[in-house]
Coordinates of C-alpha atoms in Angstrom, one line a residue:
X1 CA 80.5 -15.3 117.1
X2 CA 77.0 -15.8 117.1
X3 CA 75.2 -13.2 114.6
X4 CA 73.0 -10.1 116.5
X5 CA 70.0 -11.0 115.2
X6 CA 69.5 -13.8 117.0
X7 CA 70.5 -12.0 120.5
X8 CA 68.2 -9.1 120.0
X9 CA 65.9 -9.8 122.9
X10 CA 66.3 -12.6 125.6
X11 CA 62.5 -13.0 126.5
X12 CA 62.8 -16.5 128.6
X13 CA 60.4 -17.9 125.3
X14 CA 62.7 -19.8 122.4
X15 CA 60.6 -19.7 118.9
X16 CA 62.1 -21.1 116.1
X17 CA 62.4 -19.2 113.4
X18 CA 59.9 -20.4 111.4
X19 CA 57.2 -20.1 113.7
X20 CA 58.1 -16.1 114.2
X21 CA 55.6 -15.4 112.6
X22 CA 52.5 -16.1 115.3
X23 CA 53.1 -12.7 115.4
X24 CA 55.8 -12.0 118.3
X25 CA 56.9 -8.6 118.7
X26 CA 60.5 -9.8 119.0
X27 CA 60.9 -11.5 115.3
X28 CA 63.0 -9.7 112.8
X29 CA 61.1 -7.4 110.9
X30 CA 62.3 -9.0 108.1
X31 CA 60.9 -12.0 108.6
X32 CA 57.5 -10.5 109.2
X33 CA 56.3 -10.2 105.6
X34 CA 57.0 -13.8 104.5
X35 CA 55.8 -15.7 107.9
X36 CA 52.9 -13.6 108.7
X37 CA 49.8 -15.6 109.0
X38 CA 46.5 -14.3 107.1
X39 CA 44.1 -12.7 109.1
X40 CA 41.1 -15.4 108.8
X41 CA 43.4 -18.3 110.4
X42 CA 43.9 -16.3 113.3
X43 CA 41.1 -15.9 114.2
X44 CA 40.0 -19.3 113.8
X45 CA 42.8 -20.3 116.3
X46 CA 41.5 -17.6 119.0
X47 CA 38.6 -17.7 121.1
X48 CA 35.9 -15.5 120.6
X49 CA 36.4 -12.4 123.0
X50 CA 32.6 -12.8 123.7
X51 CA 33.1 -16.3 125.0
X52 CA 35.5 -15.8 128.0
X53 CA 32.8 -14.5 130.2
X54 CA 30.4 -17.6 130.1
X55 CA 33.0 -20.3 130.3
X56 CA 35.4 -18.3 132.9
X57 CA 34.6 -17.8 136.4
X58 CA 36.1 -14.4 137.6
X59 CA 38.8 -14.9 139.5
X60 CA 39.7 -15.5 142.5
X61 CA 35.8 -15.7 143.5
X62 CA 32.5 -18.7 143.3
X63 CA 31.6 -20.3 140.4
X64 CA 29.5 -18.2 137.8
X65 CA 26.1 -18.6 139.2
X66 CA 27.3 -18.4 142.6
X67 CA 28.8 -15.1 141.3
X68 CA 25.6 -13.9 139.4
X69 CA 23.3 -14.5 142.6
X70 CA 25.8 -12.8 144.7
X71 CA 26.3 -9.5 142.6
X72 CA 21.4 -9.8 142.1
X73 CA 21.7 -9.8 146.3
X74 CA 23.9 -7.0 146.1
X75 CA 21.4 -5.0 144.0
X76 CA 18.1 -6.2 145.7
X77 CA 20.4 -4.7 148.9
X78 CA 21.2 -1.7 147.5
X79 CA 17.7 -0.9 146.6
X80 CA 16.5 -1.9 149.7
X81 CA 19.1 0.4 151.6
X82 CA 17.5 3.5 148.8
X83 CA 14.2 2.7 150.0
X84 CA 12.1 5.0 152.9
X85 CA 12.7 3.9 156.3
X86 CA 9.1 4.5 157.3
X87 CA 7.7 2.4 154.3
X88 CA 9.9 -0.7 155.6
X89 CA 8.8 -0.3 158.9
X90 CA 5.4 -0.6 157.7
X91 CA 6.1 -3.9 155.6
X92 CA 7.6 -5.3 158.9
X93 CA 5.2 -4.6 160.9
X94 CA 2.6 -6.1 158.4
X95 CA 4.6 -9.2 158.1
X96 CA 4.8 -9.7 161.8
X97 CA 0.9 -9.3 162.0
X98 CA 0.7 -11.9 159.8
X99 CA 2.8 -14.1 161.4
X100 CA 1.7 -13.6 165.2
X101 CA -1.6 -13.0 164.8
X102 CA -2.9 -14.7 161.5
X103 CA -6.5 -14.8 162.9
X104 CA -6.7 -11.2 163.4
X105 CA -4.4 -10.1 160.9
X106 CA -7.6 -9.0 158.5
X107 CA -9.0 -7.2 161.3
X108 CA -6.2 -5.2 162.3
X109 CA -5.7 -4.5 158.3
X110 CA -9.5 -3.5 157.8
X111 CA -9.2 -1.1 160.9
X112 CA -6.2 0.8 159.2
X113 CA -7.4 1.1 155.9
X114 CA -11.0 2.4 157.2
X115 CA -8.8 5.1 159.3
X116 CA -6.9 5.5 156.3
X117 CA -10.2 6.2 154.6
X118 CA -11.9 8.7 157.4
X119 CA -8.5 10.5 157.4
X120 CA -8.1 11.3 153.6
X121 CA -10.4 14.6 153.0
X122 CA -8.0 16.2 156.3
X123 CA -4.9 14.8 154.3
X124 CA -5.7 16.3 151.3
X125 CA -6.9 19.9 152.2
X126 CA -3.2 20.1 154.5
X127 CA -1.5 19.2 151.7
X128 CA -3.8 21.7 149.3
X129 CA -2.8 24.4 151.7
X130 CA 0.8 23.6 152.1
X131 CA 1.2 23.7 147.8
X132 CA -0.9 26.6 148.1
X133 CA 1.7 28.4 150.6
X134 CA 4.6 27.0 148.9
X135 CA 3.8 28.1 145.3
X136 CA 2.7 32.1 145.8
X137 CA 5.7 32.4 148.2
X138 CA 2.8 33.4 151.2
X139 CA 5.6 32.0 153.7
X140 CA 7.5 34.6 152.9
X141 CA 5.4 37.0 155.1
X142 CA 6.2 35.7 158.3
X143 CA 9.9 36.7 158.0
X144 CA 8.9 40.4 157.8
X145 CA 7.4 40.1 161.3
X146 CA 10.9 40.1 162.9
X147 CA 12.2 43.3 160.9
X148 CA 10.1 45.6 163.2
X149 CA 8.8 46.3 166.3
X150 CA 10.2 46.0 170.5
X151 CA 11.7 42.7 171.7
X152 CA 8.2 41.9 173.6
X153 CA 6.3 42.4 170.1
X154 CA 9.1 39.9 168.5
X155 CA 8.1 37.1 171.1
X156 CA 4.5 37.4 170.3
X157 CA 4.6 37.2 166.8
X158 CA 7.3 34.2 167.0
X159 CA 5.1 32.5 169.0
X160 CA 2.1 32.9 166.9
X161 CA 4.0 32.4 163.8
X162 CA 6.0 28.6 165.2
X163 CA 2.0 27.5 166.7
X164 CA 0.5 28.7 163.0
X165 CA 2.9 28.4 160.4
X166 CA 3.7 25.6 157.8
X167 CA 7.0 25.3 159.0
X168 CA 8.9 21.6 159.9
X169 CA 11.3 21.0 162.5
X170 CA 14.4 20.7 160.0
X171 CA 13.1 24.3 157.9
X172 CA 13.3 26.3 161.3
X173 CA 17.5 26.0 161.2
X174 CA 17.8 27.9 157.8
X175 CA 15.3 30.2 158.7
X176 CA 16.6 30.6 163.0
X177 CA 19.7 30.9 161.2
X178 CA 19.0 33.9 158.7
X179 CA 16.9 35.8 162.2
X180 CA 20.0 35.3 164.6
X181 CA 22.1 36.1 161.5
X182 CA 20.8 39.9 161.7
X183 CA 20.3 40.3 165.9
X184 CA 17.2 38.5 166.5
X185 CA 17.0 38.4 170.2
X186 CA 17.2 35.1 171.9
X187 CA 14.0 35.3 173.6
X188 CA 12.0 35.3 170.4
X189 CA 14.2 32.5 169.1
X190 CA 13.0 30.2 171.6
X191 CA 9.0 31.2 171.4
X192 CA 9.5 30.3 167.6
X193 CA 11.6 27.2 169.0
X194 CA 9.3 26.0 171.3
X195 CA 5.8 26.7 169.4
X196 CA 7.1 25.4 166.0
X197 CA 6.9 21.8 166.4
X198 CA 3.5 21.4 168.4
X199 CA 1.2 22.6 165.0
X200 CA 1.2 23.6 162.0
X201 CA -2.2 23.6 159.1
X202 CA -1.3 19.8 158.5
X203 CA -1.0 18.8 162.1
X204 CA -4.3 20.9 163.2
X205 CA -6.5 18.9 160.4
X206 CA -4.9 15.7 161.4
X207 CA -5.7 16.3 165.4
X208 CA -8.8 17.3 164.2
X209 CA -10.0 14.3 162.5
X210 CA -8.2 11.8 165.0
X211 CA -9.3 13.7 168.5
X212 CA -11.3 15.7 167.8
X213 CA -11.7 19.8 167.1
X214 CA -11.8 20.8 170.8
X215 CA -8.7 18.9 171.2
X216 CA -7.0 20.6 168.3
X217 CA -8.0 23.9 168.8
X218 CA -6.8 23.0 173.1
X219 CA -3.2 22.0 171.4
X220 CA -3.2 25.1 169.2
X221 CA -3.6 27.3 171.9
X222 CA -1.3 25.6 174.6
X223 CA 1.6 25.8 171.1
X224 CA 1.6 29.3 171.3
X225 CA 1.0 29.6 175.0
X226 CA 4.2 27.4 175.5
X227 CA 6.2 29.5 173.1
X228 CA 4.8 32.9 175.1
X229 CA 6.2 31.1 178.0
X230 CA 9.3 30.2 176.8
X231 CA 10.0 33.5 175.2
X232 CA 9.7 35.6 178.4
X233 CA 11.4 33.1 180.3
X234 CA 14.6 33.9 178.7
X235 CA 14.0 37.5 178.2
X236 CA 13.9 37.5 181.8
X237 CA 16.8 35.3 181.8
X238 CA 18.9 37.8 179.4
X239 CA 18.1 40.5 181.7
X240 CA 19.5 38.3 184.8
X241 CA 23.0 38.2 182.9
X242 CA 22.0 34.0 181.7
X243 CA 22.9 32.8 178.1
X244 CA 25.5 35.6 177.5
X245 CA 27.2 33.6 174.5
X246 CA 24.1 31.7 173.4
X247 CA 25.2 30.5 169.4
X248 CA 27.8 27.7 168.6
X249 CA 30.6 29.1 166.2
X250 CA 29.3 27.6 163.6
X251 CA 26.0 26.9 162.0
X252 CA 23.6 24.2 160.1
X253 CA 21.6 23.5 157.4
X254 CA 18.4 22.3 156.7
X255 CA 17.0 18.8 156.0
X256 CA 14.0 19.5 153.9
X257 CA 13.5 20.4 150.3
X258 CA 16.5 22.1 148.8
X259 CA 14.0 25.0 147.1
X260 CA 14.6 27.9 147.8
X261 CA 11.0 30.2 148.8
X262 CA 10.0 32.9 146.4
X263 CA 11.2 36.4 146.5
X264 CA 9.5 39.4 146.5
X265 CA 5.7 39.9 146.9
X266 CA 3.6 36.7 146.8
X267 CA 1.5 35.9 143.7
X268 CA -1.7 34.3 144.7
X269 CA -2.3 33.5 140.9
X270 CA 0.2 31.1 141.3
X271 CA -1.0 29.1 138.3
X272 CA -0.4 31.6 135.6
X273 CA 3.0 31.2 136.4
X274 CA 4.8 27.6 135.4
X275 CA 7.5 27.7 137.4
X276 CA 5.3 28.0 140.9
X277 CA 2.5 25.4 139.2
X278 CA 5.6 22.5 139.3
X279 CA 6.2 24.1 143.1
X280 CA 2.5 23.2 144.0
X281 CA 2.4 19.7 142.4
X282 CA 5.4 19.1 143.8
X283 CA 4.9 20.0 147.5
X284 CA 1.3 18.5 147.0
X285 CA 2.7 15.2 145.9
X286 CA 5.6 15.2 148.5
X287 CA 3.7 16.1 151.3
X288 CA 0.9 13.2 150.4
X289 CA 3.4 10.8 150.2
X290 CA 4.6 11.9 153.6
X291 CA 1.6 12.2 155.4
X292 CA 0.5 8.6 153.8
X293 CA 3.2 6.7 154.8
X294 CA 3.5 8.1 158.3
X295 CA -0.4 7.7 158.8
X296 CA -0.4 4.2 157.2
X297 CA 2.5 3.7 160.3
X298 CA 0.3 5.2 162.6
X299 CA -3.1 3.4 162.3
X300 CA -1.4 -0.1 162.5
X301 CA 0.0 0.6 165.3
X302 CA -3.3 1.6 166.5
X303 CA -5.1 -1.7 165.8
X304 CA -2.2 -3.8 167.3
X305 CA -2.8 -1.8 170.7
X306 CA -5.9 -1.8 169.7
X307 CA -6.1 -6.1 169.5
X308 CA -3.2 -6.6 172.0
X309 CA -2.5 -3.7 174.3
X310 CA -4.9 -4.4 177.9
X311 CA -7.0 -1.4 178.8
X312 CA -5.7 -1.6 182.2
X313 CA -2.0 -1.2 181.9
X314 CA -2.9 1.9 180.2
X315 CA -5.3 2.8 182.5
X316 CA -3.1 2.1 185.6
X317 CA -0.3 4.1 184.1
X318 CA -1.8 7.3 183.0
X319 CA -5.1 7.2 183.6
X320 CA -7.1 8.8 186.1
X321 CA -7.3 12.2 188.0
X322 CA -4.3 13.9 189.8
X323 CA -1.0 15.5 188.6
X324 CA 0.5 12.5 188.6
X325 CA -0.7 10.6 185.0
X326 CA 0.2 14.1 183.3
X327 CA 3.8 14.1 184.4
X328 CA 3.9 10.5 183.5
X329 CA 2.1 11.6 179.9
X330 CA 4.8 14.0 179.7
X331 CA 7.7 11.3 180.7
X332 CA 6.6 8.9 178.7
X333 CA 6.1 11.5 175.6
X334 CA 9.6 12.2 175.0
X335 CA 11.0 8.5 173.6
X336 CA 7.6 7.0 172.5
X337 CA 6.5 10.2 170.5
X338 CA 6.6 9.7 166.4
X339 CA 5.7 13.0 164.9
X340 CA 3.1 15.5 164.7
X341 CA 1.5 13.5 162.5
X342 CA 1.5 10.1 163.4
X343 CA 0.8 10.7 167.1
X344 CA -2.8 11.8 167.0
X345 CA -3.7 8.2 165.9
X346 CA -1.4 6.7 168.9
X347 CA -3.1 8.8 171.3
X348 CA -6.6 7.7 170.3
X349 CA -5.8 4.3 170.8
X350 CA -4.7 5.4 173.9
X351 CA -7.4 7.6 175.8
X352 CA -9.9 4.4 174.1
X353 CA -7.5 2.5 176.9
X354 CA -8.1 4.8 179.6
X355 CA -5.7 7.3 178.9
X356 CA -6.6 10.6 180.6
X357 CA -7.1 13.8 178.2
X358 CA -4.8 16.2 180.2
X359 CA -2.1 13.1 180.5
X360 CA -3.0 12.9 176.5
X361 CA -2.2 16.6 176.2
X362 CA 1.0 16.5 177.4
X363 CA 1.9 13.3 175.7
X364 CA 1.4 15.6 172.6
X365 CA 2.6 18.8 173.6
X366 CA 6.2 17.0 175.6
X367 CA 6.7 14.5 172.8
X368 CA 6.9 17.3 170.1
X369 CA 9.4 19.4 172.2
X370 CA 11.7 16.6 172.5
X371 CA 11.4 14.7 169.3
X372 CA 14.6 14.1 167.6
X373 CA 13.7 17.3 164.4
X374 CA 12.5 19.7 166.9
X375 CA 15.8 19.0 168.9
X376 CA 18.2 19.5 166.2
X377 CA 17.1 22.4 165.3
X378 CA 18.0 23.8 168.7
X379 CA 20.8 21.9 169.2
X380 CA 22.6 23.0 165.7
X381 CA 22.2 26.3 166.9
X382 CA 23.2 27.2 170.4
X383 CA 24.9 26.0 173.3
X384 CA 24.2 23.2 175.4
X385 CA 22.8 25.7 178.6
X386 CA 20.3 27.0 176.0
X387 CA 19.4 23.3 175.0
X388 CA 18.7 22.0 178.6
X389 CA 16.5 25.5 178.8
X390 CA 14.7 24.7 175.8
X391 CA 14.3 21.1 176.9
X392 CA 13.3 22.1 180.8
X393 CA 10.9 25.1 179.3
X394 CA 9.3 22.7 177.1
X395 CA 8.7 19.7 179.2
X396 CA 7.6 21.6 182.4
X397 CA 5.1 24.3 180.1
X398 CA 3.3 20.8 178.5
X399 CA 3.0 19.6 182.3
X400 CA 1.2 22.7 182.8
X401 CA -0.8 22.9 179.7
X402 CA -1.9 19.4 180.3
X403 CA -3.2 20.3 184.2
X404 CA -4.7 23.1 182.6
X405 CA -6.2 21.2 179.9
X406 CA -7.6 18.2 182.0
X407 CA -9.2 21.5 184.3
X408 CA -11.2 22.6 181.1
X409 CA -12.3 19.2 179.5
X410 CA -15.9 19.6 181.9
X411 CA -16.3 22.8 179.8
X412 CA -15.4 21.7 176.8
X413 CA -17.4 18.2 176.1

């Protein structure tokens, strides 16, 4: 009978037994001690751990450097995926200008950077004023203009709060939220709705420097008017049995910085305090970026239509007198609009084309209302009957502003 030891374990791997002691697990453990090789010689008979990654190609996949150029495109992907939209978009369309238009290419550059240049002391007292806001917790004000006072007096102050306030399309959710979280009525929701994407500090400077003050201070004006509008509209509505079950059952969040304002009374010292210092350098340096990049967007665009865009197809299209080029400004406001900050520079380019100032006006006004923040906002919120009124209120009060507006431009110049 053949002796146990040697039948321990059937592996499928026959060592004689004088080689058990390479060191498998299987050997008698008396044989270990005697057959055992020293430390030093095994490792002289194994690679080097270190080696196996320059003289292996992983497997299953390319050669090594195949591989290593594959995972460095992965990365320069990744980081171009992390990097802004907007800033892309500008190195694309720089590239392209370069490409198409080499001749002119340094012309169209020079133009942006001088508007660049013209532009800067507006940028930098908006974004002063924002920090300023921001860090003594001034915003906080405006909600306390809700907590009092008849529906009538809520749709005044929301309309003069949405056509004056710092406040971004995405901020208005949280804060729309929070007002119809404790019985705001509807009709003041909509005046703050309807006013608060058409101007703010930073737009105003911005409108200013591209268009002009009259125009700015025309835009200002029509913001709140639209939002008057807009309000009473749908009181009037409410009071006709309309928009009974306004809200969806659930609500949004917003899309902008993640800070929280400042409780309590504001503190106009703000730089005593460390804490509301980082707030101001923070919202200076973000909104800086922001207006830089979507300015920089803005004024190439400019010269390209500028260098490339005939006069007269402008011209033909929403140029001249009548009704007719500010319902088309208002049409054609909606899907070319870019923001609040970005379009001043657009419409320059085109009223230089031919463009008429009240079919420029409600260009402005109608491509606010329906840009895609400004529609979230409502949209997160209510119903799709209240969207279509928001969208039909908006778009028929910037026809109107801009009639009303090409009426007082003879008064104005």
């Amino acid at each position: 009978m053949t002796p146990p030891a040697d039948t321990t374990v059937d592996t499928g791997i026959h060592i004689p037994p004088a080689d058990a002691a390479s060191g498998c697990c299987g050997a008698p453990a008396k044989v270990a001690p005697a057959t055992v090789a020293p430390a030093n010689v095994a490792s002289a008979t194994v690679a080097p751990a270190n080696v196996a990654p320059a003289t292996v190609a992983p497997a299953n996949g390319p050669p090594v450097a195949a591989h290593r150029a594959w995972v460095q495109l992965r990365a320069a992907a990744s980081r171009v995926a992390r990097t802004d939209r907007v800033w892309l978009l500008v190195l694309v369309l720089v590239a392209l200008m370069a490409v198409l238009d080499p001749a002119g290419f340094g012309g169209m550059i020079a133009f942006a950077l001088a508007a660049l240049a013209s532009t800067a002391p507006y940028i930098l007292v908006a974004v002063l004023a924002i920090g300023f806001l921001k860090a003594t917790g001034a915003e906080r004000i405006v909600a306390t203009a809700f907590q009092q006072g008849g529906e009538r007096r809520m749709i005044v102050v929301a309309a003069l709060v949405g056509g004056l306030a710092p406040f971004c399309s995405c901020e208005v959710i949280p804060f729309i939220a929070g007002l119809l979280a404790v019985g705001t009525p509807l009709s003041a929701v909509m005046a703050l709705w309807l006013a608060s994407p058409l101007m703010d500090p930073s737009i105003f400077v911005i409108t200013a420097g591209a268009l002009g003050l009259p125009f700015a201070v025309a835009k200002t004006v029509a913001a709140v008017g639209i939002g008057l509008t807009g309000g009473f509209a749908i009181r009037w509505a409410l009071r006709a049995g309309l928009f009974a079950d306004p809200l969806r059952a659930r609500t949004g969040g917003g899309c902008c910085s993640k800070r929280r304002a400042f409780e309590g009374r504001p503190v106009w010292r703000f730089w005593q305090v460390e804490e509301r210092r980082s707030v101001f350098r923070g919202e200076v340096a973000a909104n800086g970026l922001f207006l830089l990049k979507w300015l920089t967007l803005a004024y190439l665009i400019e010269a390209v239509m500028l260098a490339h865009v005939p006069a007269e197809a402008i011209a033909s299209v929403v140029g001249g007198e009548g009704l007719l080029p500010i319902v088309l400004g208002a049409v054609v406001g909606a899907p070319a609009y870019l923001n609040g900050y970005a379009a001043p520079a657009v419409v320059d380019a085109l009223m230089q084309h031919g463009m008429a100032p009240g079919a420029a006006m409600s260009f402005m006004l109608a491509g606010g209302i329906t840009s895609v923040p400004a529609m979230a906002a409502v949209f997160a919120l209510v119903k799709r009957d209240v969207f279509a009124a928001y969208l039909g209120l908006g778009v028929g009060s910037a026809i109107v502003a801009g009639a009303l507006y090409a009426a007082a431009v003879p008064y104005l110049v």
